[in-house]
Amino acid sequence: MLTIADKVFSSRLFTGTGKFSSAEIMENALLASGSELVTVALKRVDLKAAEDDILSRLNYPQFNLLPNTSGVRNAKEAVFAAQMAREALETNWVKLEIHPDPKYLMPDPIETLKATEQLAKLGFIVLPYIHADPVLCKHLEDAGTAAVMPLGSPIGSNKGLKTIDFLEIIISQSNVPVIVDAGIGSPSDAAKAMEIGADAVLVNTAIAVSRDPVKMAEAFKIAVIAGRMAFEAQLGSINSYAVSSSPLTSFLDD
Amino acid sequence: MEITVNHQPYSITGSCSVIQLLTAVLQIPESGIAVAVNQSVVSKSDWSAYHLQPGDQVMLIKATQGG
């Protein structure tokens, strides 16, 4: 079982709530995913228009909310956003994301490290979204991070695990859970991440923008379970030459 | 007094606490939102005691869809 801070998760598939075509589809997809950690963003209350209340769609005992800091540009704004999230959602968990550049949404490592230090001191459970940088991961551990969330490829790109060699280094030396976040485009990407030993994956776009998000959510659920089972069972070694799977029975004469 | 809420101007007569702003002036549900005044978080436990001053900039946020 996966444990982050003091919380135990039976599902290793974390999910986002963005980009779904309707609140009902979102709710049904999240339920089908089996996810127990669900991200939400923050926005200003629109005082002129009636708004759909996302929280009413997430009101299930298995869903733990993970507010993100998307939209902030530096550590100072991130700490403020986390404090607002804690007030609004009554959780001290936060997905720290600081990505000021809108084209690639690359996470700012310096501001992220600063914010992690400050938020950990303020009692937050910090899950920072970062590039797949093994050195940064070690600094984040020292800063008191609860987990690390390295990207597979840019947010929403569906490009899969472009950073796989560095994810493997991070996983091999991490003392905190490693959650592969961003870019996972298919269940096979998620399975691959789990096979190499990721503790969990976070998937949003690939589920939300598929033709049938509810079915895709279930496909991801199964893939994550399969990938984790394969990791635990330990994959066989890769060889350069064929290794016969059948015995040499010598049933024909020379 | 004049204040702004999420950048919109509001004119309020008399004293007004944060909780009065939410329930009487704006008439929005209190659950699932956070309040900051002049970029400082005002905790729920302080909503009754915190009285707004002329020129205050109030920010209200809530959860929305996101990854």
PDB file of C-alpha atoms in Angstrom:
ATOM      1  CA  MET A   1       0.000   0.000   0.000  1.00  0.00           C
ATOM      2  CA  LEU A   2       1.129   3.498  -0.785  1.00  0.00           C
ATOM      3  CA  THR A   3       1.540   5.887   2.116  1.00  0.00           C
ATOM      4  CA  ILE A   4       2.061   9.645   1.693  1.00  0.00           C
ATOM      5  CA  ALA A   5       2.489  11.619   4.893  1.00  0.00           C
ATOM      6  CA  ASP A   6       0.096   9.709   7.169  1.00  0.00           C
ATOM      7  CA  LYS A   7      -2.446   8.732   4.526  1.00  0.00           C
ATOM      8  CA  VAL A   8      -2.682   5.236   3.069  1.00  0.00           C
ATOM      9  CA  PHE A   9      -3.862   4.801  -0.526  1.00  0.00           C
ATOM     10  CA  SER A  10      -5.151   1.575  -2.005  1.00  0.00           C
ATOM     11  CA  SER A  11      -5.232   3.139  -5.495  1.00  0.00           C
ATOM     12  CA  ARG A  12      -2.045   4.326  -7.172  1.00  0.00           C
ATOM     13  CA  LEU A  13      -3.941   6.289  -9.806  1.00  0.00           C
ATOM     14  CA  PHE A  14      -4.372   9.946  -8.916  1.00  0.00           C
ATOM     15  CA  THR A  15      -6.643  12.002 -11.128  1.00  0.00           C
ATOM     16  CA  GLY A  16      -7.256  15.570 -12.163  1.00  0.00           C
ATOM     17  CA  THR A  17     -10.610  17.245 -12.696  1.00  0.00           C
ATOM     18  CA  GLY A  18      -9.742  19.556 -15.603  1.00  0.00           C
ATOM     19  CA  LYS A  19     -10.945  19.536 -19.200  1.00  0.00           C
ATOM     20  CA  PHE A  20     -13.983  17.264 -18.797  1.00  0.00           C
ATOM     21  CA  SER A  21     -16.859  18.206 -21.084  1.00  0.00           C
ATOM     22  CA  SER A  22     -19.365  18.083 -18.243  1.00  0.00           C
ATOM     23  CA  ALA A  23     -19.415  17.794 -14.470  1.00  0.00           C
ATOM     24  CA  GLU A  24     -21.409  14.589 -14.704  1.00  0.00           C
ATOM     25  CA  ILE A  25     -18.864  12.916 -16.985  1.00  0.00           C
ATOM     26  CA  MET A  26     -16.088  14.071 -14.662  1.00  0.00           C
ATOM     27  CA  GLU A  27     -17.820  12.590 -11.647  1.00  0.00           C
ATOM     28  CA  ASN A  28     -18.476   9.262 -13.358  1.00  0.00           C
ATOM     29  CA  ALA A  29     -14.945   9.032 -14.753  1.00  0.00           C
ATOM     30  CA  LEU A  30     -13.371   9.734 -11.368  1.00  0.00           C
ATOM     31  CA  LEU A  31     -15.558   7.074  -9.784  1.00  0.00           C
ATOM     32  CA  ALA A  32     -14.595   4.579 -12.506  1.00  0.00           C
ATOM     33  CA  SER A  33     -10.897   5.346 -12.016  1.00  0.00           C
ATOM     34  CA  GLY A  34     -10.931   4.164  -8.408  1.00  0.00           C
ATOM     35  CA  SER A  35      -8.834   7.217  -7.588  1.00  0.00           C
ATOM     36  CA  GLU A  36      -8.522   8.337  -3.989  1.00  0.00           C
ATOM     37  CA  LEU A  37      -6.651  11.594  -4.596  1.00  0.00           C
ATOM     38  CA  VAL A  38      -8.260  14.166  -6.871  1.00  0.00           C
ATOM     39  CA  THR A  39      -6.781  17.509  -7.845  1.00  0.00           C
ATOM     40  CA  VAL A  40      -8.689  20.762  -8.079  1.00  0.00           C
ATOM     41  CA  ALA A  41      -7.608  24.269  -9.052  1.00  0.00           C
ATOM     42  CA  LEU A  42      -8.540  27.582  -7.481  1.00  0.00           C
ATOM     43  CA  LYS A  43     -10.398  30.467  -9.069  1.00  0.00           C
ATOM     44  CA  ARG A  44     -11.931  33.741  -8.031  1.00  0.00           C
ATOM     45  CA  VAL A  45     -15.612  33.482  -7.202  1.00  0.00           C
ATOM     46  CA  ASP A  46     -17.641  34.949 -10.045  1.00  0.00           C
ATOM     47  CA  LEU A  47     -20.069  37.294  -8.320  1.00  0.00           C
ATOM     48  CA  LYS A  48     -22.185  37.901 -11.404  1.00  0.00           C
ATOM     49  CA  ALA A  49     -22.860  34.399 -12.670  1.00  0.00           C
ATOM     50  CA  ALA A  50     -24.213  31.275 -11.034  1.00  0.00           C
ATOM     51  CA  GLU A  51     -21.552  28.597 -11.100  1.00  0.00           C
ATOM     52  CA  ASP A  52     -21.533  24.836 -10.935  1.00  0.00           C
ATOM     53  CA  ASP A  53     -20.166  23.753  -7.584  1.00  0.00           C
ATOM     54  CA  ILE A  54     -17.419  21.237  -8.306  1.00  0.00           C
ATOM     55  CA  LEU A  55     -17.217  20.151  -4.672  1.00  0.00           C
ATOM     56  CA  SER A  56     -20.723  18.712  -4.791  1.00  0.00           C
ATOM     57  CA  ARG A  57     -19.455  16.390  -7.553  1.00  0.00           C
ATOM     58  CA  LEU A  58     -16.519  15.256  -5.465  1.00  0.00           C
ATOM     59  CA  ASN A  59     -18.380  14.577  -2.264  1.00  0.00           C
ATOM     60  CA  TYR A  60     -17.448  10.910  -1.861  1.00  0.00           C
ATOM     61  CA  PRO A  61     -15.606   9.439   1.116  1.00  0.00           C
ATOM     62  CA  GLN A  62     -12.885   7.904  -1.071  1.00  0.00           C
ATOM     63  CA  PHE A  63     -11.963  11.213  -2.714  1.00  0.00           C
ATOM     64  CA  ASN A  64      -9.253  13.178  -0.945  1.00  0.00           C
ATOM     65  CA  LEU A  65      -8.875  16.625  -2.463  1.00  0.00           C
ATOM     66  CA  LEU A  66      -5.507  17.889  -3.623  1.00  0.00           C
ATOM     67  CA  PRO A  67      -5.740  21.608  -4.428  1.00  0.00           C
ATOM     68  CA  ASN A  68      -3.114  22.908  -6.815  1.00  0.00           C
ATOM     69  CA  THR A  69      -1.449  26.295  -7.056  1.00  0.00           C
ATOM     70  CA  SER A  70      -1.784  26.614 -10.808  1.00  0.00           C
ATOM     71  CA  GLY A  71      -1.685  30.232 -11.910  1.00  0.00           C
ATOM     72  CA  VAL A  72       0.981  31.404  -9.478  1.00  0.00           C
ATOM     73  CA  ARG A  73       4.281  32.765 -10.778  1.00  0.00           C
ATOM     74  CA  ASN A  74       6.613  32.510  -7.806  1.00  0.00           C
ATOM     75  CA  ALA A  75       7.085  31.079  -4.321  1.00  0.00           C
ATOM     76  CA  LYS A  76       5.391  33.974  -2.569  1.00  0.00           C
ATOM     77  CA  GLU A  77       2.223  33.629  -4.628  1.00  0.00           C
ATOM     78  CA  ALA A  78       2.327  29.847  -4.195  1.00  0.00           C
ATOM     79  CA  VAL A  79       2.398  30.110  -0.399  1.00  0.00           C
ATOM     80  CA  PHE A  80      -0.552  32.512  -0.529  1.00  0.00           C
ATOM     81  CA  ALA A  81      -2.486  30.182  -2.847  1.00  0.00           C
ATOM     82  CA  ALA A  82      -1.795  27.207  -0.585  1.00  0.00           C
ATOM     83  CA  GLN A  83      -3.051  29.122   2.430  1.00  0.00           C
ATOM     84  CA  MET A  84      -6.222  30.094   0.554  1.00  0.00           C
ATOM     85  CA  ALA A  85      -6.702  26.488  -0.544  1.00  0.00           C
ATOM     86  CA  ARG A  86      -6.323  25.294   3.034  1.00  0.00           C
ATOM     87  CA  GLU A  87      -9.058  27.691   4.112  1.00  0.00           C
ATOM     88  CA  ALA A  88     -11.427  26.853   1.279  1.00  0.00           C
ATOM     89  CA  LEU A  89     -11.004  23.081   1.253  1.00  0.00           C
ATOM     90  CA  GLU A  90      -9.924  22.361   4.801  1.00  0.00           C
ATOM     91  CA  THR A  91      -6.896  20.337   3.778  1.00  0.00           C
ATOM     92  CA  ASN A  92      -3.223  20.993   4.353  1.00  0.00           C
ATOM     93  CA  TRP A  93      -2.301  18.974   1.255  1.00  0.00           C
ATOM     94  CA  VAL A  94      -1.169  20.979  -1.740  1.00  0.00           C
ATOM     95  CA  LYS A  95       0.039  20.184  -5.228  1.00  0.00           C
ATOM     96  CA  LEU A  96       2.655  22.846  -5.651  1.00  0.00           C
ATOM     97  CA  GLU A  97       2.928  23.966  -9.247  1.00  0.00           C
ATOM     98  CA  ILE A  98       4.793  27.062 -10.340  1.00  0.00           C
ATOM     99  CA  HIS A  99       4.985  27.307 -14.119  1.00  0.00           C
ATOM    100  CA  PRO A 100       4.970  30.899 -15.319  1.00  0.00           C
ATOM    101  CA  ASP A 101       5.649  30.106 -18.980  1.00  0.00           C
ATOM    102  CA  PRO A 102       2.307  29.357 -20.670  1.00  0.00           C
ATOM    103  CA  LYS A 103       3.723  27.715 -23.791  1.00  0.00           C
ATOM    104  CA  TYR A 104       5.411  24.698 -22.215  1.00  0.00           C
ATOM    105  CA  LEU A 105       4.254  25.057 -18.582  1.00  0.00           C
ATOM    106  CA  MET A 106       7.725  24.097 -17.405  1.00  0.00           C
ATOM    107  CA  PRO A 107       7.947  24.111 -13.604  1.00  0.00           C
ATOM    108  CA  ASP A 108      10.291  26.701 -12.087  1.00  0.00           C
ATOM    109  CA  PRO A 109      12.707  24.649  -9.935  1.00  0.00           C
ATOM    110  CA  ILE A 110      14.102  27.532  -7.891  1.00  0.00           C
ATOM    111  CA  GLU A 111      10.765  29.001  -6.868  1.00  0.00           C
ATOM    112  CA  THR A 112       9.372  25.496  -6.300  1.00  0.00           C
ATOM    113  CA  LEU A 113      12.185  24.632  -3.900  1.00  0.00           C
ATOM    114  CA  LYS A 114      11.737  27.929  -2.022  1.00  0.00           C
ATOM    115  CA  ALA A 115       7.985  27.407  -1.731  1.00  0.00           C
ATOM    116  CA  THR A 116       8.407  23.794  -0.585  1.00  0.00           C
ATOM    117  CA  GLU A 117      10.682  24.904   2.255  1.00  0.00           C
ATOM    118  CA  GLN A 118       8.228  27.566   3.381  1.00  0.00           C
ATOM    119  CA  LEU A 119       5.106  25.429   3.049  1.00  0.00           C
ATOM    120  CA  ALA A 120       6.633  22.457   4.875  1.00  0.00           C
ATOM    121  CA  LYS A 121       7.493  24.770   7.769  1.00  0.00           C
ATOM    122  CA  LEU A 122       3.888  25.992   7.782  1.00  0.00           C
ATOM    123  CA  GLY A 123       2.658  22.422   8.198  1.00  0.00           C
ATOM    124  CA  PHE A 124       1.582  21.695   4.642  1.00  0.00           C
ATOM    125  CA  ILE A 125       1.838  18.276   2.984  1.00  0.00           C
ATOM    126  CA  VAL A 126       3.646  19.409  -0.167  1.00  0.00           C
ATOM    127  CA  LEU A 127       3.556  17.506  -3.463  1.00  0.00           C
ATOM    128  CA  PRO A 128       5.613  19.553  -5.919  1.00  0.00           C
ATOM    129  CA  TYR A 129       5.264  19.287  -9.682  1.00  0.00           C
ATOM    130  CA  ILE A 130       8.792  19.362 -11.101  1.00  0.00           C
ATOM    131  CA  HIS A 131      10.923  18.497 -14.054  1.00  0.00           C
ATOM    132  CA  ALA A 132      12.438  15.005 -13.908  1.00  0.00           C
ATOM    133  CA  ASP A 133      15.534  16.344 -12.146  1.00  0.00           C
ATOM    134  CA  PRO A 134      17.124  13.880  -9.712  1.00  0.00           C
ATOM    135  CA  VAL A 135      19.235  16.574  -8.023  1.00  0.00           C
ATOM    136  CA  LEU A 136      16.216  18.799  -7.397  1.00  0.00           C
ATOM    137  CA  CYS A 137      14.392  15.806  -5.898  1.00  0.00           C
ATOM    138  CA  LYS A 138      17.121  15.447  -3.277  1.00  0.00           C
ATOM    139  CA  HIS A 139      16.935  19.150  -2.421  1.00  0.00           C
ATOM    140  CA  LEU A 140      13.148  18.841  -2.089  1.00  0.00           C
ATOM    141  CA  GLU A 141      13.573  15.909   0.305  1.00  0.00           C
ATOM    142  CA  ASP A 142      15.841  18.050   2.463  1.00  0.00           C
ATOM    143  CA  ALA A 143      13.219  20.818   2.328  1.00  0.00           C
ATOM    144  CA  GLY A 144      10.584  18.503   3.772  1.00  0.00           C
ATOM    145  CA  THR A 145       8.576  17.503   0.737  1.00  0.00           C
ATOM    146  CA  ALA A 146       6.028  14.698   1.195  1.00  0.00           C
ATOM    147  CA  ALA A 147       6.517  13.315  -2.324  1.00  0.00           C
ATOM    148  CA  VAL A 148       7.906  14.387  -5.683  1.00  0.00           C
ATOM    149  CA  MET A 149       5.906  14.684  -8.889  1.00  0.00           C
ATOM    150  CA  PRO A 150       8.261  14.649 -11.873  1.00  0.00           C
ATOM    151  CA  LEU A 151       6.819  15.127 -15.349  1.00  0.00           C
ATOM    152  CA  GLY A 152       6.834  12.546 -18.115  1.00  0.00           C
ATOM    153  CA  SER A 153       6.400  15.254 -20.764  1.00  0.00           C
ATOM    154  CA  PRO A 154       4.702  18.668 -20.891  1.00  0.00           C
ATOM    155  CA  ILE A 155       1.302  19.048 -19.205  1.00  0.00           C
ATOM    156  CA  GLY A 156      -1.545  17.941 -21.429  1.00  0.00           C
ATOM    157  CA  SER A 157       0.775  16.901 -24.265  1.00  0.00           C
ATOM    158  CA  ASN A 158      -0.068  13.166 -24.139  1.00  0.00           C
ATOM    159  CA  LYS A 159       3.521  12.499 -25.252  1.00  0.00           C
ATOM    160  CA  GLY A 160       4.172   9.884 -22.593  1.00  0.00           C
ATOM    161  CA  LEU A 161       7.377   9.192 -20.672  1.00  0.00           C
ATOM    162  CA  LYS A 162       9.922  11.290 -22.574  1.00  0.00           C
ATOM    163  CA  THR A 163      11.941  11.621 -19.366  1.00  0.00           C
ATOM    164  CA  ILE A 164      12.044   7.917 -18.561  1.00  0.00           C
ATOM    165  CA  ASP A 165      15.822   7.622 -18.013  1.00  0.00           C
ATOM    166  CA  PHE A 166      15.686  10.394 -15.423  1.00  0.00           C
ATOM    167  CA  LEU A 167      12.523   9.043 -13.828  1.00  0.00           C
ATOM    168  CA  GLU A 168      14.413   5.787 -13.272  1.00  0.00           C
ATOM    169  CA  ILE A 169      17.248   7.641 -11.541  1.00  0.00           C
ATOM    170  CA  ILE A 170      14.765   9.535  -9.354  1.00  0.00           C
ATOM    171  CA  ILE A 171      12.930   6.342  -8.419  1.00  0.00           C
ATOM    172  CA  SER A 172      16.164   4.489  -7.643  1.00  0.00           C
ATOM    173  CA  GLN A 173      17.329   7.061  -5.108  1.00  0.00           C
ATOM    174  CA  SER A 174      14.157   8.631  -3.697  1.00  0.00           C
ATOM    175  CA  ASN A 175      13.265   8.463  -0.029  1.00  0.00           C
ATOM    176  CA  VAL A 176       9.801   9.874  -0.662  1.00  0.00           C
ATOM    177  CA  PRO A 177       7.039   8.580  -2.957  1.00  0.00           C
ATOM    178  CA  VAL A 178       7.525   9.343  -6.663  1.00  0.00           C
ATOM    179  CA  ILE A 179       4.356  10.246  -8.560  1.00  0.00           C
ATOM    180  CA  VAL A 180       4.780  10.596 -12.310  1.00  0.00           C
ATOM    181  CA  ASP A 181       2.690  13.578 -13.323  1.00  0.00           C
ATOM    182  CA  ALA A 182       2.017  15.244 -16.649  1.00  0.00           C
ATOM    183  CA  GLY A 183       2.202  13.951 -20.176  1.00  0.00           C
ATOM    184  CA  ILE A 184       0.921  10.440 -19.544  1.00  0.00           C
ATOM    185  CA  GLY A 185      -1.145   9.940 -22.663  1.00  0.00           C
ATOM    186  CA  SER A 186      -2.279   6.327 -22.588  1.00  0.00           C
ATOM    187  CA  PRO A 187      -2.826   3.458 -20.172  1.00  0.00           C
ATOM    188  CA  SER A 188       0.354   1.843 -21.517  1.00  0.00           C
ATOM    189  CA  ASP A 189       2.309   4.973 -20.491  1.00  0.00           C
ATOM    190  CA  ALA A 190       0.854   4.650 -17.004  1.00  0.00           C
ATOM    191  CA  ALA A 191       1.652   0.943 -16.889  1.00  0.00           C
ATOM    192  CA  LYS A 192       5.221   1.661 -17.978  1.00  0.00           C
ATOM    193  CA  ALA A 193       5.653   4.247 -15.232  1.00  0.00           C
ATOM    194  CA  MET A 194       4.443   1.733 -12.688  1.00  0.00           C
ATOM    195  CA  GLU A 195       6.656  -1.033 -14.113  1.00  0.00           C
ATOM    196  CA  ILE A 196       9.776   1.064 -13.559  1.00  0.00           C
ATOM    197  CA  GLY A 197       8.755   1.562  -9.946  1.00  0.00           C
ATOM    198  CA  ALA A 198       6.814   4.795  -9.715  1.00  0.00           C
ATOM    199  CA  ASP A 199       4.696   4.846  -6.574  1.00  0.00           C
ATOM    200  CA  ALA A 200       1.744   6.402  -8.377  1.00  0.00           C
ATOM    201  CA  VAL A 201       0.763   8.346 -11.473  1.00  0.00           C
ATOM    202  CA  LEU A 202      -1.407  11.416 -11.875  1.00  0.00           C
ATOM    203  CA  VAL A 203      -3.577  11.456 -14.990  1.00  0.00           C
ATOM    204  CA  ASN A 204      -5.978  14.116 -16.164  1.00  0.00           C
ATOM    205  CA  THR A 205      -5.969  15.086 -19.845  1.00  0.00           C
ATOM    206  CA  ALA A 206      -5.698  11.573 -21.244  1.00  0.00           C
ATOM    207  CA  ILE A 207      -8.884  10.581 -19.449  1.00  0.00           C
ATOM    208  CA  ALA A 208     -10.786  13.844 -19.805  1.00  0.00           C
ATOM    209  CA  VAL A 209     -10.329  14.395 -23.544  1.00  0.00           C
ATOM    210  CA  SER A 210     -10.866  10.810 -24.682  1.00  0.00           C
ATOM    211  CA  ARG A 211     -14.047   9.954 -26.518  1.00  0.00           C
ATOM    212  CA  ASP A 212     -15.317   7.907 -23.567  1.00  0.00           C
ATOM    213  CA  PRO A 213     -13.744   9.266 -20.369  1.00  0.00           C
ATOM    214  CA  VAL A 214     -15.513   6.777 -18.112  1.00  0.00           C
ATOM    215  CA  LYS A 215     -14.172   3.786 -20.040  1.00  0.00           C
ATOM    216  CA  MET A 216     -10.737   5.389 -20.343  1.00  0.00           C
ATOM    217  CA  ALA A 217     -10.660   5.962 -16.586  1.00  0.00           C
ATOM    218  CA  GLU A 218     -11.270   2.272 -16.024  1.00  0.00           C
ATOM    219  CA  ALA A 219      -8.569   1.405 -18.582  1.00  0.00           C
ATOM    220  CA  PHE A 220      -6.099   3.537 -16.620  1.00  0.00           C
ATOM    221  CA  LYS A 221      -7.191   1.899 -13.391  1.00  0.00           C
ATOM    222  CA  ILE A 222      -6.439  -1.555 -14.781  1.00  0.00           C
ATOM    223  CA  ALA A 223      -3.157  -0.434 -16.368  1.00  0.00           C
ATOM    224  CA  VAL A 224      -1.871   1.033 -13.118  1.00  0.00           C
ATOM    225  CA  ILE A 225      -2.743  -2.158 -11.243  1.00  0.00           C
ATOM    226  CA  ALA A 226      -1.053  -4.276 -13.938  1.00  0.00           C
ATOM    227  CA  GLY A 227       2.055  -2.112 -14.008  1.00  0.00           C
ATOM    228  CA  ARG A 228       2.407  -2.215 -10.250  1.00  0.00           C
ATOM    229  CA  MET A 229       1.956  -6.016 -10.214  1.00  0.00           C
ATOM    230  CA  ALA A 230       4.670  -6.337 -12.870  1.00  0.00           C
ATOM    231  CA  PHE A 231       7.029  -4.187 -10.814  1.00  0.00           C
ATOM    232  CA  GLU A 232       6.408  -6.273  -7.705  1.00  0.00           C
ATOM    233  CA  ALA A 233       6.840  -9.524  -9.661  1.00  0.00           C
ATOM    234  CA  GLN A 234      10.114  -8.167 -11.128  1.00  0.00           C
ATOM    235  CA  LEU A 235      10.557  -8.120 -14.886  1.00  0.00           C
ATOM    236  CA  GLY A 236      12.990 -10.493 -16.562  1.00  0.00           C
ATOM    237  CA  SER A 237      16.259  -9.154 -17.939  1.00  0.00           C
ATOM    238  CA  ILE A 238      16.611  -7.791 -21.477  1.00  0.00           C
ATOM    239  CA  ASN A 239      18.992  -9.754 -23.736  1.00  0.00           C
ATOM    240  CA  SER A 240      20.707  -8.839 -27.016  1.00  0.00           C
ATOM    241  CA  TYR A 241      20.213 -12.305 -28.518  1.00  0.00           C
ATOM    242  CA  ALA A 242      17.413 -14.822 -28.569  1.00  0.00           C
ATOM    243  CA  VAL A 243      17.056 -17.071 -25.551  1.00  0.00           C
ATOM    244  CA  SER A 244      15.016 -20.118 -26.481  1.00  0.00           C
ATOM    245  CA  SER A 245      11.760 -20.613 -24.666  1.00  0.00           C
ATOM    246  CA  SER A 246      11.530 -24.236 -25.766  1.00  0.00           C
ATOM    247  CA  PRO A 247      13.905 -27.061 -24.808  1.00  0.00           C
ATOM    248  CA  LEU A 248      16.266 -28.450 -27.490  1.00  0.00           C
ATOM    249  CA  THR A 249      14.555 -31.809 -27.871  1.00  0.00           C
ATOM    250  CA  SER A 250      16.743 -33.098 -30.697  1.00  0.00           C
ATOM    251  CA  PHE A 251      13.770 -34.876 -32.172  1.00  0.00           C
ATOM    252  CA  LEU A 252      15.191 -34.700 -35.667  1.00  0.00           C
ATOM    253  CA  ASP A 253      18.377 -36.433 -36.742  1.00  0.00           C
ATOM    254  CA  ASP A 254      21.163 -34.325 -38.261  1.00  0.00           C
TER     255      ASP A 254
ATOM    256  CA  MET B   1     -17.547  52.980   2.487  1.00  0.00           C
ATOM    257  CA  GLU B   2     -16.129  51.796  -0.794  1.00  0.00           C
ATOM    258  CA  ILE B   3     -14.432  48.418  -1.095  1.00  0.00           C
ATOM    259  CA  THR B   4     -13.724  46.018  -3.928  1.00  0.00           C
ATOM    260  CA  VAL B   5     -14.551  42.349  -4.068  1.00  0.00           C
ATOM    261  CA  ASN B   6     -12.727  40.405  -6.763  1.00  0.00           C
ATOM    262  CA  HIS B   7     -11.970  43.747  -8.441  1.00  0.00           C
ATOM    263  CA  GLN B   8     -15.620  44.857  -8.451  1.00  0.00           C
ATOM    264  CA  PRO B   9     -16.573  47.991  -6.495  1.00  0.00           C
ATOM    265  CA  TYR B  10     -19.092  47.735  -3.665  1.00  0.00           C
ATOM    266  CA  SER B  11     -20.548  50.535  -1.571  1.00  0.00           C
ATOM    267  CA  ILE B  12     -21.390  49.542   1.982  1.00  0.00           C
ATOM    268  CA  THR B  13     -23.151  51.582   4.649  1.00  0.00           C
ATOM    269  CA  GLY B  14     -22.019  51.175   8.225  1.00  0.00           C
ATOM    270  CA  SER B  15     -19.760  48.614   9.784  1.00  0.00           C
ATOM    271  CA  CYS B  16     -19.347  45.321   7.942  1.00  0.00           C
ATOM    272  CA  SER B  17     -17.600  42.140   9.018  1.00  0.00           C
ATOM    273  CA  VAL B  18     -16.400  39.540   6.554  1.00  0.00           C
ATOM    274  CA  ILE B  19     -19.270  37.234   7.452  1.00  0.00           C
ATOM    275  CA  GLN B  20     -21.774  40.074   6.911  1.00  0.00           C
ATOM    276  CA  LEU B  21     -20.202  40.773   3.540  1.00  0.00           C
ATOM    277  CA  LEU B  22     -20.684  37.169   2.473  1.00  0.00           C
ATOM    278  CA  THR B  23     -24.163  36.577   3.807  1.00  0.00           C
ATOM    279  CA  ALA B  24     -25.883  39.977   3.641  1.00  0.00           C
ATOM    280  CA  VAL B  25     -24.120  41.883   0.884  1.00  0.00           C
ATOM    281  CA  LEU B  26     -22.995  39.203  -1.557  1.00  0.00           C
ATOM    282  CA  GLN B  27     -25.398  36.484  -0.447  1.00  0.00           C
ATOM    283  CA  ILE B  28     -23.147  33.598  -1.377  1.00  0.00           C
ATOM    284  CA  PRO B  29     -22.708  30.243   0.392  1.00  0.00           C
ATOM    285  CA  GLU B  30     -19.991  30.265   3.027  1.00  0.00           C
ATOM    286  CA  SER B  31     -18.738  26.748   2.426  1.00  0.00           C
ATOM    287  CA  GLY B  32     -15.854  25.978   0.110  1.00  0.00           C
ATOM    288  CA  ILE B  33     -14.543  29.517  -0.163  1.00  0.00           C
ATOM    289  CA  ALA B  34     -11.535  31.379   1.180  1.00  0.00           C
ATOM    290  CA  VAL B  35     -11.229  35.075   1.885  1.00  0.00           C
ATOM    291  CA  ALA B  36      -8.254  37.395   1.701  1.00  0.00           C
ATOM    292  CA  VAL B  37      -8.260  41.095   2.468  1.00  0.00           C
ATOM    293  CA  ASN B  38      -5.448  43.135   0.950  1.00  0.00           C
ATOM    294  CA  GLN B  39      -3.604  39.921   0.040  1.00  0.00           C
ATOM    295  CA  SER B  40      -3.728  38.501   3.583  1.00  0.00           C
ATOM    296  CA  VAL B  41      -5.743  35.381   4.346  1.00  0.00           C
ATOM    297  CA  VAL B  42      -8.613  35.861   6.794  1.00  0.00           C
ATOM    298  CA  SER B  43      -9.355  32.545   8.511  1.00  0.00           C
ATOM    299  CA  LYS B  44     -12.932  31.364   8.875  1.00  0.00           C
ATOM    300  CA  SER B  45     -12.622  31.662  12.627  1.00  0.00           C
ATOM    301  CA  ASP B  46     -11.966  35.402  12.208  1.00  0.00           C
ATOM    302  CA  TRP B  47     -14.792  36.158   9.761  1.00  0.00           C
ATOM    303  CA  SER B  48     -17.101  37.547  12.470  1.00  0.00           C
ATOM    304  CA  ALA B  49     -14.481  39.660  14.211  1.00  0.00           C
ATOM    305  CA  TYR B  50     -12.753  41.035  11.113  1.00  0.00           C
ATOM    306  CA  HIS B  51     -14.322  44.344  10.121  1.00  0.00           C
ATOM    307  CA  LEU B  52     -13.660  45.805   6.719  1.00  0.00           C
ATOM    308  CA  GLN B  53     -12.104  49.225   6.275  1.00  0.00           C
ATOM    309  CA  PRO B  54     -12.648  51.753   3.463  1.00  0.00           C
ATOM    310  CA  GLY B  55     -10.567  50.866   0.432  1.00  0.00           C
ATOM    311  CA  ASP B  56     -10.143  47.204   1.386  1.00  0.00           C
ATOM    312  CA  GLN B  57      -9.556  44.827  -1.482  1.00  0.00           C
ATOM    313  CA  VAL B  58     -11.351  41.574  -0.811  1.00  0.00           C
ATOM    314  CA  MET B  59     -10.544  38.402  -2.700  1.00  0.00           C
ATOM    315  CA  LEU B  60     -12.845  35.379  -2.670  1.00  0.00           C
ATOM    316  CA  ILE B  61     -11.695  32.092  -4.135  1.00  0.00           C
ATOM    317  CA  LYS B  62     -13.199  28.638  -4.544  1.00  0.00           C
ATOM    318  CA  ALA B  63     -12.329  25.304  -6.094  1.00  0.00           C
ATOM    319  CA  THR B  64     -12.688  24.709  -9.804  1.00  0.00           C
ATOM    320  CA  GLN B  65     -11.693  22.049 -12.330  1.00  0.00           C
ATOM    321  CA  GLY B  66      -7.963  21.534 -12.675  1.00  0.00           C
ATOM    322  CA  GLY B  67      -5.221  18.975 -13.006  1.00  0.00           C
TER     323      GLY B  67
END
